[in-house]
Short mmCIF file of C-alpha atoms and ligand atoms in Angstrom, two decimals:
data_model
loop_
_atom_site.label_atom_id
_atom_site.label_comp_id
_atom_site.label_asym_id
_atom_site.label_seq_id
_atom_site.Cartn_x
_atom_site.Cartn_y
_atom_site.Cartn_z
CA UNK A 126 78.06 60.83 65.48
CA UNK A 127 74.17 60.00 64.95
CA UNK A 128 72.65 61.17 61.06
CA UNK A 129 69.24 61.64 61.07
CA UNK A 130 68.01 59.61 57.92
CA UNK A 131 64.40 60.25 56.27
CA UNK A 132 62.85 56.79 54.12
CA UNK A 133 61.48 57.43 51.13
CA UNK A 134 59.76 56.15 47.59
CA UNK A 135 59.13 57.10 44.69
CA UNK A 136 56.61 54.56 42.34
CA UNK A 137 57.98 52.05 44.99
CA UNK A 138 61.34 52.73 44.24
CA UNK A 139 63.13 52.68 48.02
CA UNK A 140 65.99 55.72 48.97
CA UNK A 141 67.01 57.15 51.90
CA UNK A 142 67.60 60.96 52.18
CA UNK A 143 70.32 62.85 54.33
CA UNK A 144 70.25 66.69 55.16
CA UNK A 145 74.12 67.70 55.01
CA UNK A 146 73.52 71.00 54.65
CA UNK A 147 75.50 71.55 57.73
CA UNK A 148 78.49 69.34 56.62
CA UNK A 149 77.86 66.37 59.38
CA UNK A 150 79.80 64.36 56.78
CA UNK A 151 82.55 66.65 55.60
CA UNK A 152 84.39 63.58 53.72
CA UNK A 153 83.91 61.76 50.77
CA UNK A 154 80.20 59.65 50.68
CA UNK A 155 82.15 56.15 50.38
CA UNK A 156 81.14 53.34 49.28
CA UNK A 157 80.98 51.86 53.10
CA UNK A 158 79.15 54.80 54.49
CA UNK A 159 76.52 54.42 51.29
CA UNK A 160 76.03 50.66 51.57
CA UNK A 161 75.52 50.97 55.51
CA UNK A 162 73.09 53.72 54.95
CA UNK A 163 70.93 51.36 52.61
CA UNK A 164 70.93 48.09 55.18
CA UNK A 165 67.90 49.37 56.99
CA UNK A 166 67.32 47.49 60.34
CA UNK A 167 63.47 47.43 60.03
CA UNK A 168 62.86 48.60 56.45
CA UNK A 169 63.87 46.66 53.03
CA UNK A 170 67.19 47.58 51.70
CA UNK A 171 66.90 51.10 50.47
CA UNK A 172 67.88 51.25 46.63
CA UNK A 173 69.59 54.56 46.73
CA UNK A 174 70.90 57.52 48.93
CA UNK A 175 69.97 60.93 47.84
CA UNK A 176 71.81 63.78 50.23
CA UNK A 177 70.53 67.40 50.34
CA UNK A 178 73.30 69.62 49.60
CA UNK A 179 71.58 73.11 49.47
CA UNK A 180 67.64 74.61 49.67
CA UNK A 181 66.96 77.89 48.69
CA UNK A 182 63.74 78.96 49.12
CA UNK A 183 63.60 82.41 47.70
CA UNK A 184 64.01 80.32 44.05
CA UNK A 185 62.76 76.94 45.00
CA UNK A 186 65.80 75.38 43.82
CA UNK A 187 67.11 72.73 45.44
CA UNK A 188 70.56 70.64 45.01
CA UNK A 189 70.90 66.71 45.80
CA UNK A 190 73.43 63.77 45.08
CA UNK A 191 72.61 60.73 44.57
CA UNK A 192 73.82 57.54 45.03
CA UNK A 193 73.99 53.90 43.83
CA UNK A 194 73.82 51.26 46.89
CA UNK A 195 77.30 49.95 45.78
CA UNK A 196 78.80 53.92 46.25
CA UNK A 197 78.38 54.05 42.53
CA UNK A 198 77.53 58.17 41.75
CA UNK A 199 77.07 60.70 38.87
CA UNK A 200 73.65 58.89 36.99
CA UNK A 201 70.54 60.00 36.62
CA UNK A 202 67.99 58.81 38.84
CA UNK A 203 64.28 59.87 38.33
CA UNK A 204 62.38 58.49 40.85
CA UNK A 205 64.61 59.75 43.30
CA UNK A 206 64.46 63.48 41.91
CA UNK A 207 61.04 62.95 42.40
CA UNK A 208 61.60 62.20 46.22
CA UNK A 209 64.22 64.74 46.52
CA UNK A 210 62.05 67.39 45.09
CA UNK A 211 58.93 66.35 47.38
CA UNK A 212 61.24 66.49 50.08
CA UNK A 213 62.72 69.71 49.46
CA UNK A 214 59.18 71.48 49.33
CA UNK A 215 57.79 69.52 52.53
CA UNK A 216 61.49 70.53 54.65
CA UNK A 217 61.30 74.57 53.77
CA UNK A 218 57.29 75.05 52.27
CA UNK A 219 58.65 76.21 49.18
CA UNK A 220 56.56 78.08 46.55
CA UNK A 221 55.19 75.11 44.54
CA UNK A 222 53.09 77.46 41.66
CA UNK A 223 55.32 78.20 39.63
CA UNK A 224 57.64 75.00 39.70
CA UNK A 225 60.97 73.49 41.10
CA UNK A 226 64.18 73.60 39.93
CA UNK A 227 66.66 70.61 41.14
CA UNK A 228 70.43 70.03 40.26
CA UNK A 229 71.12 65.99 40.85
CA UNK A 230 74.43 65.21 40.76
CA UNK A 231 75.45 68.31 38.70
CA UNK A 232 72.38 68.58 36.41
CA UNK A 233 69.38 70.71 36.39
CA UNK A 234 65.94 69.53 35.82
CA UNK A 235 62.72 71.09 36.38
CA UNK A 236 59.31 69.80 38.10
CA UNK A 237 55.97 70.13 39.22
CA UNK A 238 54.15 68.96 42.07
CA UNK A 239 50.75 68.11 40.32
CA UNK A 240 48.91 66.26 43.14
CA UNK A 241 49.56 66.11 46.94
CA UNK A 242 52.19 63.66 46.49
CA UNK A 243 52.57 63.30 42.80
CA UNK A 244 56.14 64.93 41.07
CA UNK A 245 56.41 65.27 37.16
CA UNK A 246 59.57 65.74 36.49
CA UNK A 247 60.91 67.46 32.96
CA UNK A 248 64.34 65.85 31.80
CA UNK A 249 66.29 67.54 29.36
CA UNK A 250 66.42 65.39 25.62
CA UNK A 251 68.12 61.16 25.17
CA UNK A 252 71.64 62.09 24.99
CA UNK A 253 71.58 59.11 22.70
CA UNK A 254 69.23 56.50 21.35
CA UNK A 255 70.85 53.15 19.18
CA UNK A 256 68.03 50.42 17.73
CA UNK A 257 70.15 47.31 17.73
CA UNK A 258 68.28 44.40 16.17
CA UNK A 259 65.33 43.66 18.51
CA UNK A 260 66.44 45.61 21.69
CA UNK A 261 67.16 49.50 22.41
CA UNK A 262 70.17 51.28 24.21
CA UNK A 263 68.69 54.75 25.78
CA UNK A 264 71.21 57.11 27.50
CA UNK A 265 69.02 59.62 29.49
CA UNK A 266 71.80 60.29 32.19
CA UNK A 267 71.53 56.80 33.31
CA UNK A 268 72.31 53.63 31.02
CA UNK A 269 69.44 51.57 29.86
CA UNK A 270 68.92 48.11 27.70
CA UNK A 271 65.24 47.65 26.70
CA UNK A 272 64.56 44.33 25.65
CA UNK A 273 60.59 43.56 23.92
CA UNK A 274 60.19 40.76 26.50
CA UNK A 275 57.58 39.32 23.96
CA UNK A 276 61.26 37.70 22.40
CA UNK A 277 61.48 36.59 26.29
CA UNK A 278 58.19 34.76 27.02
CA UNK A 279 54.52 34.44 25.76
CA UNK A 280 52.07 35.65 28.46
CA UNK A 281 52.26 38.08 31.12
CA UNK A 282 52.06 35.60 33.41
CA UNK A 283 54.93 33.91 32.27
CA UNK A 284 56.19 37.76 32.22
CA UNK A 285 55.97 38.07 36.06
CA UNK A 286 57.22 34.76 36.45
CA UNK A 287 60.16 35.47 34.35
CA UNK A 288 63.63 34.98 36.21
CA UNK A 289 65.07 38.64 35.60
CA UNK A 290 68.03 38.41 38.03
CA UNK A 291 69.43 34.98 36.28
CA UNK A 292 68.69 36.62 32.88
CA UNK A 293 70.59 39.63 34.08
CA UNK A 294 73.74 37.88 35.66
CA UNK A 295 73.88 35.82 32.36
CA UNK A 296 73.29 38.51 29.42
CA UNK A 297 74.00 41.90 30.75
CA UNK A 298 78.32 40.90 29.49
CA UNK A 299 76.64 40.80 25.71
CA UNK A 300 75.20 44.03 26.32
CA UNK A 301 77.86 45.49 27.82
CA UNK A 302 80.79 44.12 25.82
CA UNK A 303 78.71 45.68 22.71
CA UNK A 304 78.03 49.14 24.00
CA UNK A 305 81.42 49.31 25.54
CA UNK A 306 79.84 50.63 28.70
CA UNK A 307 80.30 49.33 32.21
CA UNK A 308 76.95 50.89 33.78
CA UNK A 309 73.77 49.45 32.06
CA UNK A 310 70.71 48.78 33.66
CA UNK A 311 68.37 45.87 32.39
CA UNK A 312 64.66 46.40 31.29
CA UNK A 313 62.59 43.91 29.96
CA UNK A 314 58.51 45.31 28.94
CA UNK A 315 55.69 44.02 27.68
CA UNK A 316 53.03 46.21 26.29
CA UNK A 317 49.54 46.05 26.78
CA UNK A 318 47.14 45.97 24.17
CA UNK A 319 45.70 49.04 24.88
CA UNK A 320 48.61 51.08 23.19
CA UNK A 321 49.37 52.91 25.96
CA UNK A 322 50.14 50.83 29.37
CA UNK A 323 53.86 48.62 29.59
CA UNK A 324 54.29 46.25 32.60
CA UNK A 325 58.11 46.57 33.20
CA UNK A 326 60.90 45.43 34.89
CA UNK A 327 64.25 46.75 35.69
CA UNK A 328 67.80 44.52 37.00
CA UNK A 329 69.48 48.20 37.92
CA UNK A 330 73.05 49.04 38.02
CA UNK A 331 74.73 49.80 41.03
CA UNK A 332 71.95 47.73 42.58
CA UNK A 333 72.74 44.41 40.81
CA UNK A 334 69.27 43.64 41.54
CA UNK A 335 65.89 43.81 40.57
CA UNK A 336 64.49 46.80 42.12
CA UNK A 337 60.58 47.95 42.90
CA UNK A 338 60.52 50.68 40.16
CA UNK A 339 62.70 52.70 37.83
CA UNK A 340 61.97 56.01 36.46
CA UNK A 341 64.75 56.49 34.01
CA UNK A 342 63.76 52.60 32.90
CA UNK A 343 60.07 53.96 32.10
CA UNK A 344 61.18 56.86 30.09
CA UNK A 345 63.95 54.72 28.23
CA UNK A 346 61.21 52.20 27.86
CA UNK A 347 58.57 54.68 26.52
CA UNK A 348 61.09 56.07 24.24
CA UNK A 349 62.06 52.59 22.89
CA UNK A 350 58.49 51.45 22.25
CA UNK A 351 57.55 54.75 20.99
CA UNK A 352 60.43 55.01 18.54
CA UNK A 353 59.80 51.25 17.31
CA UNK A 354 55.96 51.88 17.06
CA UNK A 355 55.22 49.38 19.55
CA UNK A 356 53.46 52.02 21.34
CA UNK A 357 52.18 55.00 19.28
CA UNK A 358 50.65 56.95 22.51
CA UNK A 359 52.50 59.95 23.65
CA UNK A 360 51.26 59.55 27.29
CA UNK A 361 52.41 55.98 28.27
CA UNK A 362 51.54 53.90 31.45
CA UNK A 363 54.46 51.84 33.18
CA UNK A 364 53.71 49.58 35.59
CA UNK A 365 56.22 48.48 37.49
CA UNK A 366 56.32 45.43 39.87
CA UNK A 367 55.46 47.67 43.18
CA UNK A 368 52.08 49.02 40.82
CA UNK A 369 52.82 52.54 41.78
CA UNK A 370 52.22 53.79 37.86
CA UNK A 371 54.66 55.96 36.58
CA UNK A 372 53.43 57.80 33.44
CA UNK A 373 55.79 59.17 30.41
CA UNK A 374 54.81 62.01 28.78
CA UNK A 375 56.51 62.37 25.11
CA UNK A 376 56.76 65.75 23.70
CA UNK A 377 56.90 65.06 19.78
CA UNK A 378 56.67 67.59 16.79
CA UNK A 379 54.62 66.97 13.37
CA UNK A 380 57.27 64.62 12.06
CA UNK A 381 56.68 62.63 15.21
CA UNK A 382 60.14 63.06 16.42
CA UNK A 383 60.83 63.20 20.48
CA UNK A 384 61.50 66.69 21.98
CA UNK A 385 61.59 66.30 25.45
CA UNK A 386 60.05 64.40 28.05
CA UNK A 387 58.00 64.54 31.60
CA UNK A 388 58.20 61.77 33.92
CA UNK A 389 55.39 61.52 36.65
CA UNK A 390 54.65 59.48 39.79
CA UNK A 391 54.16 59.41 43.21
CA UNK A 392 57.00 60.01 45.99
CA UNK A 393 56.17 59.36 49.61
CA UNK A 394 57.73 59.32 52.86
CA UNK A 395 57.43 55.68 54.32
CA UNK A 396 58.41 55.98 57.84
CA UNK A 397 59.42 58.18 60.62
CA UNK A 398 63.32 59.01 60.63
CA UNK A 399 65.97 56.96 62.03
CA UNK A 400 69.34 57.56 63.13
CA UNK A 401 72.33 55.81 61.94
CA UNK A 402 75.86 55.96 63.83
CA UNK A 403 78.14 56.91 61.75
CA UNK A 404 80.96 55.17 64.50
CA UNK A 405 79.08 51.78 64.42
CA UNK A 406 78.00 52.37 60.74
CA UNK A 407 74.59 51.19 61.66
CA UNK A 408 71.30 52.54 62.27
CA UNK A 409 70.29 52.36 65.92
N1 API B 135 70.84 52.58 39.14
C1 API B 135 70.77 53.57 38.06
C2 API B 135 70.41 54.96 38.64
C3 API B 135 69.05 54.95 39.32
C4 API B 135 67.96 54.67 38.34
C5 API B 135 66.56 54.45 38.94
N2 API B 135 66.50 54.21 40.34
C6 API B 135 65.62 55.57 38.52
O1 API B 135 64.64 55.80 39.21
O2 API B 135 65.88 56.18 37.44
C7 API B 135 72.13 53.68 37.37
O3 API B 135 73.15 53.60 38.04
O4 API B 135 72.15 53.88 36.16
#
């Protein structure tokens, strides 16, 4: 049976996107059907599989799942609600004034389209937040380590140059061991002077690899540095290594503390659709 696949991005960040509304795959999404999906023949891996479950217009809600590449499910993923979102109102013209609603994997979140292909995305409050000596664990549905990489190296060049993957592979036990928790994913930032603007880079879970962008990694990030006064900006510029900016925006009160936050970037459709056997278990 041939799936017709869409290729997506969102700040760089590489997905694929399947319409089951119609139940082509009425069985589990396992782990072999996910990891075939994101070996694309003439595209970079894809770093994630979002698949449309239900679109209904009349509300402009829209429900997705997303995926891990290693079948891994059930965390947040916020460049990808950007893409699914974009991709909901461009596959039934939705009503975009007054806002999107979109359950991923389960949970609701609410968006904007605020440019033609710009998403800012609302996520509901850090279900938890530790400062443990110089680094930060963030839970904001996905599982992130923020490390100042200014302990790491002493330029940005040397930032870029930095070898995140062996860092990863070598440190991510400590963290893991000492949060208990399986899933983490790896950021390392370094701020710019300007108060505002972090260069960052993620090693992502379910990935086990560096990957162009992460949107849940800029908001843990922004929260970190905004909690530890690195950064004392409530509208924060990440760069990430594709350069597709994704900017934070911290909703504080008067004693500074964070009460909700907006994640915006860009998410793009990269190429025409494909079709991928589902016999074979590659695309054609
Ligand atoms: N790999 C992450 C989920 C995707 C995060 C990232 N792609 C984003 O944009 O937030 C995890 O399993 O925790």
């Amino acid at each position: 049976m041939l799936l017709e696949v869409e290729h997506w991005s969102g700040a760089g960040n590489r997905f694929v996107i399947v319409d089951n509304r119609r139940k082509i795959i009425n069985k589990q999404w396992d782990i072999l059907l996910i990891t075939s999906l994101c070996k694309r023949k003439k595209l970079p891996d894809a770093e994630g599989v979002l698949v449309l479950l239900e679109l209904d217009r009349e509300n402009s809600n829209c429900n997705y799942d997303f995926y891990n590449p290693d079948g891994s499910t059930g965390t947040m993923c916020g460049n990808g609600a950007r893409c699914a979102i974009r991709h909901a109102v461009l596959t039934d013209n939705f009503d975009i004034i007054h806002g999107i609603k979109l359950t991923l994997n389960n949970r609701l979140y609410t968006a904007q389209i605020v440019a033609n292909d710009r998403v800012a995305l609302r996520l509901p409050l850090y279900k938890q937040l530790q400062l443990i000596d110089s680094w930060t664990y963030v839970d904001v549905g996905s599982h992130h380590v923020i490390i100042d990489a200014r302990k790491l190296v002493d330029s940005i060049e040397e930032f870029h140059q930095f070898d995140l993957i062996k860092f990863a592979n070598e440190n991510l036990d400590f963290y893991r061991n000492k949060l208990d928790n399986p899933s983490l994913n790896l950021n390392i930032a370094y701020p710019i002077r300007d108060q505002c603007t972090i260069q960052l880079r993620t090693y992502e879970n379910g990935v086990y690899n560096e990957t162009q962008a992460c949107g849940t990694g800029a908001i843990s990030t922004a929260i970190a540095f905004w909690t530890r006064n690195i950064i004392r900006n409530t509208i924060i510029q990440l760069i990430p290594i594709s350069q597709r900016i994704l900017t934070v925006h911290l909703d504080t009160d008067k004693q500074e503390h964070i009460l909700g936050m907006i994640l915006e970037g860009d998410a793009r459709q990269d190429a025409p659709s494909s079709q991928f056997d589902t016999e074979s278990m590659q695309y054609q």
